[in-house]
XYZ file of C-alpha atoms in Angstrom:
619
model
C 110.010 89.881 75.507
C 110.710 90.750 79.083
C 108.392 87.864 80.362
C 110.000 85.389 78.150
C 113.292 83.207 78.665
C 116.282 85.400 78.266
C 117.602 83.442 75.253
C 114.245 83.318 73.472
C 113.776 87.095 73.873
C 117.252 88.047 72.725
C 116.824 85.628 69.657
C 113.693 87.246 68.855
C 114.947 90.732 69.167
C 118.180 90.142 67.212
C 116.075 88.399 64.452
C 113.759 91.594 64.130
C 116.620 94.009 63.910
C 118.465 91.819 61.125
C 115.175 91.250 59.100
C 114.503 94.944 59.216
C 118.085 95.745 58.062
C 117.818 93.218 55.286
C 114.542 94.203 53.995
C 115.046 97.894 54.236
C 115.438 98.582 50.554
C 113.937 95.522 49.151
C 111.625 92.899 50.447
C 112.705 89.301 50.851
C 111.566 86.683 48.567
C 108.641 84.469 49.192
C 110.977 81.372 49.484
C 113.215 83.363 51.849
C 110.431 84.360 54.044
C 108.990 80.822 54.132
C 112.099 79.336 55.062
C 112.627 81.830 57.702
C 109.050 81.278 59.185
C 109.804 77.569 59.320
C 113.271 78.032 61.088
C 111.752 80.446 63.525
C 108.623 78.234 64.601
C 110.880 75.291 64.775
C 113.531 77.099 67.019
C 110.900 78.446 69.341
C 109.132 75.322 69.675
C 112.489 73.566 70.441
C 113.206 76.172 73.009
C 110.038 75.216 75.051
C 110.553 71.534 74.435
C 107.877 71.218 71.667
C 105.040 71.734 74.352
C 102.387 74.497 73.780
C 101.488 77.005 76.417
C 100.858 80.649 77.054
C 104.694 81.351 76.887
C 104.909 79.293 73.608
C 102.151 81.274 71.993
C 103.646 84.556 73.126
C 107.035 83.626 71.907
C 105.534 82.639 68.532
C 103.720 85.931 68.273
C 106.991 87.890 68.991
C 108.723 85.688 66.256
C 105.981 86.350 63.694
C 106.133 90.232 64.460
C 109.858 89.987 63.945
C 109.398 88.214 60.552
C 106.600 90.591 59.358
C 108.710 93.684 58.290
C 110.488 91.225 55.562
C 107.043 91.931 53.630
C 106.282 95.521 54.541
C 106.478 97.414 51.305
C 103.318 99.487 51.217
C 101.362 101.742 53.647
C 98.637 98.831 53.822
C 101.403 96.499 54.873
C 102.466 98.942 57.421
C 99.213 99.285 58.829
C 98.824 95.456 59.073
C 102.270 95.263 60.885
C 101.159 97.800 63.423
C 97.755 96.430 63.751
C 99.118 93.012 64.586
C 101.680 94.544 67.027
C 98.922 95.670 69.152
C 98.394 92.017 70.112
C 101.751 91.884 71.757
C 101.042 94.226 74.688
C 97.771 92.514 75.648
C 99.369 88.834 75.324
C 101.775 90.009 78.021
C 99.056 90.035 80.530
C 98.783 86.182 79.773
C 102.154 85.928 81.447
C 102.364 88.814 83.996
C 99.736 91.163 85.400
C 102.035 93.535 87.237
C 102.193 97.337 87.094
C 105.347 97.174 84.893
C 103.671 95.191 82.385
C 100.641 97.684 82.290
C 102.928 100.596 81.864
C 104.951 99.202 79.103
C 101.719 97.867 77.446
C 100.205 101.263 77.624
C 103.381 102.773 76.093
C 103.440 100.382 73.233
C 99.514 100.849 72.564
C 100.047 104.632 72.462
C 103.079 104.223 69.982
C 101.015 101.866 67.715
C 97.917 104.258 67.748
C 100.196 107.237 66.948
C 101.673 105.368 63.956
C 98.034 104.559 62.788
C 97.419 108.360 62.986
C 100.415 108.988 60.935
C 99.446 106.444 58.573
C 96.047 107.840 58.123
C 97.270 111.391 57.548
C 99.673 110.104 54.846
C 96.917 108.096 53.108
C 94.784 111.436 53.085
C 97.705 113.331 51.450
C 98.236 115.500 54.664
C 101.730 116.359 55.713
C 103.307 113.388 57.826
C 106.386 115.154 59.294
C 106.713 114.978 63.128
C 105.458 112.587 65.703
C 103.997 115.017 68.361
C 100.662 115.561 66.864
C 99.932 111.853 66.231
C 101.235 110.946 69.797
C 98.934 113.695 71.211
C 95.851 112.187 69.300
C 96.639 108.884 70.789
C 96.882 110.020 74.211
C 93.616 111.976 73.761
C 91.949 108.557 72.920
C 93.420 106.723 75.732
C 92.789 109.286 78.367
C 89.097 109.341 77.010
C 88.885 105.771 77.376
C 89.937 105.716 81.149
C 86.458 106.248 82.490
C 84.959 103.527 80.601
C 87.699 101.215 81.508
C 87.409 101.920 85.227
C 83.466 101.225 85.003
C 84.193 97.886 83.354
C 86.749 97.048 86.038
C 84.881 98.125 89.098
C 81.092 97.258 88.027
C 80.989 94.790 85.212
C 79.761 91.653 87.071
C 82.177 89.122 87.614
C 81.944 85.442 88.302
C 83.685 83.634 91.095
C 85.590 81.106 88.751
C 86.730 81.535 85.168
C 84.416 80.550 82.195
C 87.268 79.003 80.312
C 90.727 77.560 81.041
C 93.897 79.261 79.893
C 96.827 76.894 78.964
C 99.653 76.716 81.603
C 103.246 77.692 80.766
C 105.247 75.255 78.709
C 108.157 76.022 80.838
C 107.689 76.043 84.601
C 108.756 78.908 86.618
C 111.512 78.629 89.054
C 110.167 77.503 92.513
C 109.405 74.409 94.616
C 108.362 71.210 93.024
C 107.716 67.683 93.920
C 111.330 66.480 93.217
C 114.661 67.588 94.371
C 117.985 66.541 92.900
C 121.515 67.797 93.503
C 122.223 71.177 91.912
C 118.424 71.819 91.314
C 118.326 74.727 93.406
C 121.240 76.788 92.409
C 118.886 79.089 90.347
C 116.346 79.225 93.108
C 118.693 80.189 95.867
C 119.932 83.082 93.818
C 116.535 84.404 92.903
C 115.491 87.298 95.261
C 112.226 87.748 93.997
C 109.229 87.316 96.265
C 107.412 84.097 96.449
C 104.923 84.856 99.225
C 103.873 87.642 101.676
C 102.638 86.882 105.190
C 100.786 89.226 107.304
C 100.170 87.966 110.952
C 97.325 88.901 113.046
C 98.188 89.470 116.564
C 101.370 87.413 117.700
C 104.290 86.945 115.297
C 106.444 83.801 115.481
C 110.314 84.377 116.011
C 112.264 83.842 112.886
C 113.720 80.537 114.203
C 110.288 79.154 114.075
C 109.337 80.410 110.407
C 109.619 76.985 108.559
C 107.201 77.377 105.795
C 106.256 73.701 105.118
C 105.780 72.736 101.159
C 106.146 69.346 99.459
C 107.334 66.362 101.481
C 109.712 63.948 99.628
C 109.622 60.296 100.448
C 110.947 58.388 97.525
C 114.601 58.269 96.582
C 116.060 56.475 93.493
C 119.713 57.333 94.335
C 119.584 60.671 92.486
C 116.243 62.322 92.807
C 113.978 62.742 95.876
C 110.103 62.656 95.019
C 106.912 62.570 96.654
C 106.122 59.077 95.524
C 103.078 57.119 95.694
C 100.547 57.084 98.681
C 101.191 60.562 99.650
C 97.538 61.571 99.329
C 96.187 59.656 102.204
C 94.173 61.251 105.155
C 96.329 63.320 107.202
C 97.236 62.160 110.690
C 96.070 63.960 113.919
C 98.414 66.293 115.597
C 98.603 67.564 119.295
C 99.016 71.386 118.831
C 100.832 73.339 121.380
C 99.166 76.362 123.110
C 100.821 78.689 120.770
C 98.830 79.775 117.815
C 99.560 81.997 114.774
C 96.821 83.266 112.645
C 97.978 84.961 109.340
C 97.114 85.859 105.734
C 99.326 84.358 103.066
C 99.692 85.915 99.696
C 101.358 83.547 97.158
C 102.741 84.692 93.775
C 101.871 82.821 90.731
C 103.827 79.543 90.244
C 101.802 77.670 87.824
C 102.034 74.685 90.157
C 99.498 73.392 92.793
C 101.903 73.297 95.798
C 101.245 75.578 98.672
C 103.244 76.526 101.680
C 102.117 76.993 105.266
C 103.706 77.815 108.468
C 104.633 74.597 110.196
C 102.133 73.170 111.073
C 98.554 74.225 109.611
C 95.880 73.402 112.078
C 93.037 73.941 109.644
C 92.948 73.125 105.796
C 91.887 76.289 103.974
C 89.044 76.056 101.373
C 90.231 75.431 97.983
C 93.183 73.230 99.408
C 93.794 69.782 100.650
C 96.394 68.187 102.641
C 98.267 65.055 102.030
C 99.287 62.506 104.611
C 102.407 64.524 105.595
C 100.478 67.886 105.983
C 101.801 69.311 102.845
C 99.168 71.496 101.284
C 97.966 71.494 97.768
C 95.742 73.786 95.821
C 92.751 72.316 93.962
C 93.911 74.481 90.967
C 97.184 75.464 89.557
C 98.306 78.881 91.019
C 98.332 80.634 87.723
C 97.462 83.883 89.422
C 97.965 85.697 92.746
C 96.181 83.912 95.573
C 95.492 84.606 99.239
C 95.030 82.041 102.053
C 93.978 82.586 105.630
C 95.548 80.030 107.947
C 96.231 79.174 111.534
C 99.224 77.286 112.571
C 100.848 75.973 115.735
C 104.108 74.261 116.447
C 102.874 70.586 117.461
C 103.485 69.056 120.863
C 102.986 65.736 119.144
C 102.745 64.935 115.327
C 101.748 61.470 114.153
C 102.148 59.577 117.406
C 101.680 56.378 115.540
C 103.295 55.134 112.203
C 101.527 52.744 110.016
C 103.273 49.890 108.442
C 102.997 51.436 104.904
C 104.468 54.833 106.142
C 107.181 53.157 108.087
C 108.109 51.163 104.688
C 108.052 54.397 102.675
C 110.232 56.434 105.342
C 112.873 53.363 105.268
C 113.088 52.930 101.617
C 116.616 52.748 100.257
C 117.519 52.704 96.577
C 119.176 49.366 95.672
C 122.835 49.353 94.670
C 123.480 53.015 95.620
C 125.643 54.780 98.272
C 127.079 51.530 100.021
C 129.319 53.660 102.323
C 126.369 55.527 103.652
C 124.413 52.355 104.257
C 127.397 50.690 105.955
C 127.766 53.780 108.248
C 124.081 53.826 109.195
C 124.078 50.164 110.071
C 127.188 50.616 112.223
C 125.633 53.620 114.036
C 122.596 51.317 114.773
C 124.775 48.495 116.288
C 127.079 50.886 118.296
C 124.558 53.493 119.627
C 121.212 51.703 119.572
C 119.182 54.714 120.584
C 117.725 56.773 117.995
C 118.160 60.206 119.502
C 121.839 59.340 120.016
C 122.091 58.478 116.314
C 120.699 61.708 115.398
C 122.824 63.676 117.775
C 126.065 61.873 116.467
C 125.063 62.867 112.807
C 124.497 66.400 113.704
C 127.789 66.536 115.643
C 129.594 65.162 112.622
C 127.840 67.698 110.191
C 128.922 70.582 112.435
C 132.425 69.224 112.837
C 133.622 68.347 109.280
C 131.180 69.901 106.703
C 130.941 73.313 105.118
C 128.004 75.361 103.647
C 128.495 76.732 100.110
C 126.027 77.298 97.143
C 128.993 76.569 94.683
C 128.986 72.801 95.614
C 131.151 70.736 93.524
C 129.204 68.230 91.134
C 128.485 64.744 92.647
C 129.098 61.291 91.134
C 126.613 58.342 90.621
C 126.711 57.637 94.432
C 125.620 61.168 95.173
C 125.164 60.654 98.964
C 128.460 58.742 99.260
C 130.268 61.555 97.234
C 128.864 64.187 99.280
C 129.415 62.710 102.930
C 132.758 61.320 102.393
C 134.485 63.286 99.588
C 133.292 66.808 99.086
C 131.628 67.393 102.332
C 130.569 70.980 100.802
C 126.935 71.880 99.866
C 123.850 73.457 100.701
C 120.329 72.640 102.161
C 119.377 69.973 99.536
C 122.653 68.088 99.981
C 122.447 68.169 103.748
C 118.862 67.095 103.960
C 119.315 64.316 101.344
C 122.436 63.152 102.888
C 121.092 63.093 106.422
C 117.861 61.436 105.423
C 119.808 58.552 103.714
C 122.032 58.033 106.697
C 119.047 57.976 109.166
C 117.292 55.464 106.937
C 120.402 53.348 106.682
C 120.299 53.305 110.574
C 116.729 52.138 110.680
C 115.079 55.586 111.728
C 111.973 56.655 109.634
C 113.230 59.954 107.979
C 111.750 61.975 105.183
C 112.728 65.243 103.433
C 110.672 68.495 103.670
C 110.937 71.352 101.280
C 109.581 74.712 101.783
C 111.118 78.164 102.978
C 112.641 79.402 105.998
C 112.547 82.774 107.603
C 111.683 85.867 105.789
C 112.332 89.669 105.462
C 110.344 92.109 107.384
C 109.026 94.968 105.336
C 108.545 97.917 107.636
C 106.850 100.075 105.193
C 104.029 97.338 104.606
C 104.065 95.774 107.940
C 104.334 92.194 106.420
C 106.966 89.407 105.987
C 108.359 89.041 102.473
C 109.429 85.365 101.758
C 111.659 85.237 98.926
C 112.600 82.527 96.405
C 116.104 82.513 97.836
C 114.713 81.630 101.227
C 113.855 78.048 99.662
C 115.160 75.434 102.146
C 114.914 71.686 102.880
C 115.192 69.925 106.130
C 114.256 66.544 107.432
C 111.864 65.064 109.804
C 112.560 61.918 111.857
C 110.202 59.617 113.491
C 110.817 59.146 117.198
C 108.683 56.797 119.560
C 106.639 58.746 121.766
C 107.054 62.084 119.953
C 106.163 61.263 116.295
C 107.596 63.179 113.559
C 110.176 65.623 114.792
C 112.011 68.350 112.648
C 115.713 68.192 112.265
C 117.616 70.735 110.321
C 121.118 69.372 109.316
C 121.917 72.772 107.428
C 121.670 74.589 110.813
C 124.196 72.408 112.353
C 126.737 73.562 109.847
C 125.620 76.946 109.025
C 123.047 78.521 111.529
C 123.608 81.958 110.284
C 122.407 80.861 106.907
C 119.031 79.803 108.573
C 118.302 82.405 111.307
C 120.863 85.140 111.200
C 120.798 86.598 107.749
C 122.192 89.924 106.412
C 119.037 91.590 107.354
C 119.074 90.471 110.840
C 122.592 91.935 111.202
C 121.765 95.550 110.175
C 121.145 97.783 112.853
C 117.496 98.472 113.836
C 117.077 102.228 112.746
C 114.071 104.149 112.159
C 111.939 103.728 109.083
C 113.871 106.290 106.996
C 117.427 104.374 107.743
C 115.591 101.178 106.885
C 114.418 102.342 103.491
C 117.974 103.650 102.419
C 119.982 101.583 99.925
C 119.346 98.795 97.834
C 117.518 96.856 100.588
C 115.363 99.922 100.972
C 114.549 100.057 97.281
C 113.659 96.388 97.193
C 111.268 96.996 100.190
C 109.491 100.010 98.517
C 109.278 98.223 95.400
C 107.598 95.290 96.899
C 105.399 97.441 98.977
C 104.203 99.105 95.826
C 103.566 95.719 94.255
C 101.597 94.344 97.351
C 99.405 97.333 97.042
C 98.819 96.745 93.398
C 98.096 93.123 94.141
C 95.588 94.271 96.907
C 93.760 96.906 94.862
C 93.850 95.352 91.360
C 94.736 91.754 91.343
C 92.825 91.137 94.522
C 89.792 92.802 93.381
C 87.473 89.674 92.864
C 83.638 88.788 92.792
C 83.280 89.153 96.365
C 85.113 92.597 96.809
C 83.068 93.764 93.879
C 79.875 92.988 95.581
C 80.864 95.007 98.620
C 82.277 97.984 96.642
C 79.701 100.380 98.055
C 79.717 98.976 101.524
C 81.581 102.199 102.797
C 78.732 104.168 101.768
C 76.376 102.026 104.109
C 74.878 100.071 101.124
C 74.342 96.360 101.322
C 75.983 93.844 99.015
C 74.951 94.109 95.432
C 73.811 91.324 93.423
C 74.553 90.719 89.777
C 71.505 92.596 88.595
C 72.188 95.524 90.723
C 75.874 95.393 89.283
C 74.644 95.188 85.845
C 72.502 98.169 86.335
C 75.177 100.273 87.965
C 77.525 99.163 85.094
C 74.963 100.322 82.491
C 74.808 103.779 84.095
C 78.432 104.230 84.628
C 79.259 103.068 81.222
C 76.738 105.379 79.567
C 78.167 108.287 81.337
C 81.584 107.236 80.357
C 80.516 106.840 76.738
C 78.903 110.407 76.727
C 82.191 111.830 77.982
C 84.016 110.174 75.321
C 81.552 111.467 72.667
C 81.710 114.898 74.072
C 85.574 114.755 74.034
C 85.717 113.589 70.530
C 83.332 116.098 69.055
C 84.359 119.346 70.812
C 86.728 121.510 69.067
C 90.262 121.780 69.993
C 91.012 124.236 72.780
C 92.422 127.577 71.741
C 96.187 127.747 72.583
C 96.648 131.537 72.787
C 95.395 132.795 76.178
C 94.508 136.170 74.853
C 92.187 134.749 72.320
C 90.653 132.318 74.921
C 89.916 135.323 77.220
C 88.611 137.332 74.313
C 86.144 134.562 73.072
C 84.734 134.136 76.654
C 84.172 137.923 76.892
C 82.377 137.704 73.687
C 80.211 134.764 75.020
C 79.329 137.108 78.117
C 78.164 139.934 75.982
C 76.174 137.400 73.715
C 74.103 136.490 76.649
C 72.794 139.941 76.706
C 72.095 139.982 72.962
C 75.172 142.251 72.224
C 77.531 139.571 70.865
C 79.995 140.194 68.069
C 79.043 139.184 64.595
C 81.563 136.914 62.911
C 82.291 139.535 60.297
C 82.343 142.435 62.690
C 85.721 144.011 63.514
C 86.485 144.309 67.213
C 86.770 148.093 67.106
C 83.286 148.352 65.313
C 81.642 146.101 67.959
C 82.939 148.175 70.781
C 81.350 151.197 68.943
C 78.039 149.583 68.910
C 78.272 148.512 72.348
C 78.820 152.228 73.238
C 75.932 153.411 71.192
C 73.657 150.757 73.159
C 74.723 152.729 76.199
C 75.802 149.600 78.037
C 77.444 149.735 81.324
C 81.282 149.102 81.097
C 81.363 150.252 77.354
C 84.217 152.673 78.059
C 86.286 150.049 79.680
C 85.343 147.588 76.757
C 86.835 150.207 74.208
C 90.007 150.262 76.348
C 90.265 146.532 76.416
C 89.576 146.530 72.617
C 92.344 148.907 71.825
C 94.773 146.980 74.026
C 93.490 143.487 72.314
C 94.086 144.895 68.878
C 97.668 146.228 70.043
C 98.661 142.766 71.437
C 97.381 140.719 68.336
C 98.183 143.036 65.352
C 100.684 145.669 66.314
C 104.148 145.257 64.645
C 105.944 145.454 68.088
C 104.937 142.353 70.195
C 103.694 143.106 73.646
C 105.885 141.988 76.689
C 104.776 139.159 78.601
C 103.699 141.280 81.791
C 101.383 143.350 79.683
C 99.799 140.300 77.910
C 99.209 138.734 81.435
C 97.400 141.849 82.808
C 95.334 141.978 79.620
C 94.197 138.335 80.056
C 93.377 139.063 83.598
C 91.272 142.159 82.786
C 89.555 140.472 79.872
C 88.521 137.693 82.307
C 87.232 140.080 85.073
C 85.058 142.400 82.703
C 81.556 141.757 83.129
C 79.009 143.631 80.848
C 75.540 144.668 82.152
């Protein structure tokens, strides 16, 4: 339920509680259950827009489990309910593979197995009071299965790509997309979850240069910016500067194909393509954690020549929209002539008369006019869209670039956390002789929003001071998750083949992996059989020490017979003239006193008896 949309999860939970309460004494009728099933399926499907995906399937499973208690009247029904419930923890991993999901899944599976043990005891006529014994049995099974699970994880041969496709989500995750409309980013800018992590090799760029380039938007219909047609042409050549930044980017799942890269990527990583505007796209939807090694450089010149088709796309204006903006742009062209002067005038105007706020008022049909001439309050998508429309009206080729800006330094892990709330939109104008040039109108009105975040204003204390408070908790939490990603989610076929490299062994091929897995699995299964067949451990420490003493004498052929009392056995040992017989008689007397006397011995004497029983050695 934690991985489903909040309204859906809440509705399923409430439905389960109500149905359990209504059917507590008497099961619901068949007609009622049928109507409830139809209503629940329809409600869940409507919540997901009647689209089928992994999240839709998991929500339907949860809804059916909520309805199942309505027909649970017998022990067999209860066993079926718990058996079906075991699918819920496993289906969670289709939506999330983090450590929290694993921990909650193990708890759920343990409770379900404990309930199965209790059902089995009830069916056999055994007493069913209490939950401790069934839970201990379940934990014993789970602990016994850990070695086999680890053998499968580390050694079962993996393939580089999946054998089958898993449906995507019906509802997209919050994140960057190929469209941008006023108000779309409200939820995104309030989401502090990490979208990507960057670890630099060598030099690190200043935070003011951390523009993480994502989708580039060319087409505008008066309300929404889109990539538009023709965005997949060959990328233009760039003239890089002398500065180089090499880094590894770890991107959290988005179920989309958009990638981000530090502006501008010099090389296209394997498994990705670059569009004509140097926005990167993955060949596969990012349904899981992915890592990309990249090199970027701030360009000295970017797209020095502009084709007729690109110029046409970068000057496109929606017909019948925003007449005041169009009129102002044409006036600026007539009055100022120079492109740089027009850009400077617009930035000065924004700096002087506009304000930054996420709580921007809604805009009318002519959204750009409404923003530039009435509200003058907004955030990055308003500023980037309004600036681009104004520049196009003045005849300057301009486009909107979306992505992220900045990041938070994780001192514990030594990497940058790029959060969803770092999402940003800026503009690129085409200037003769320089090509595409980044212009960030949001920085003109609120530079502290871009470069001077709350994290930058904190004192630069030591590691201990940094990790205190909510900010420190978030850094520790993300550091733990990053290690989970590295050790578990990032364990792929290539890393598996190099598993024994620290021992000086070469890469293992699939045949060698299969042999190693067979050996490890056999040992793990043998351990499970041994744990399952051996008798339960004696709880009383005195009896454990006494039985161990008996086994030591048995190795000399002087073990105690099952029917033989302890005192009789000690006398037999004395008659055999075994060394230590006198000490054994004293131990037997103390053992008999501790076990069978009316007055229970104190703890100190019991511990002393246990120590001496363990130390005694016959000969």
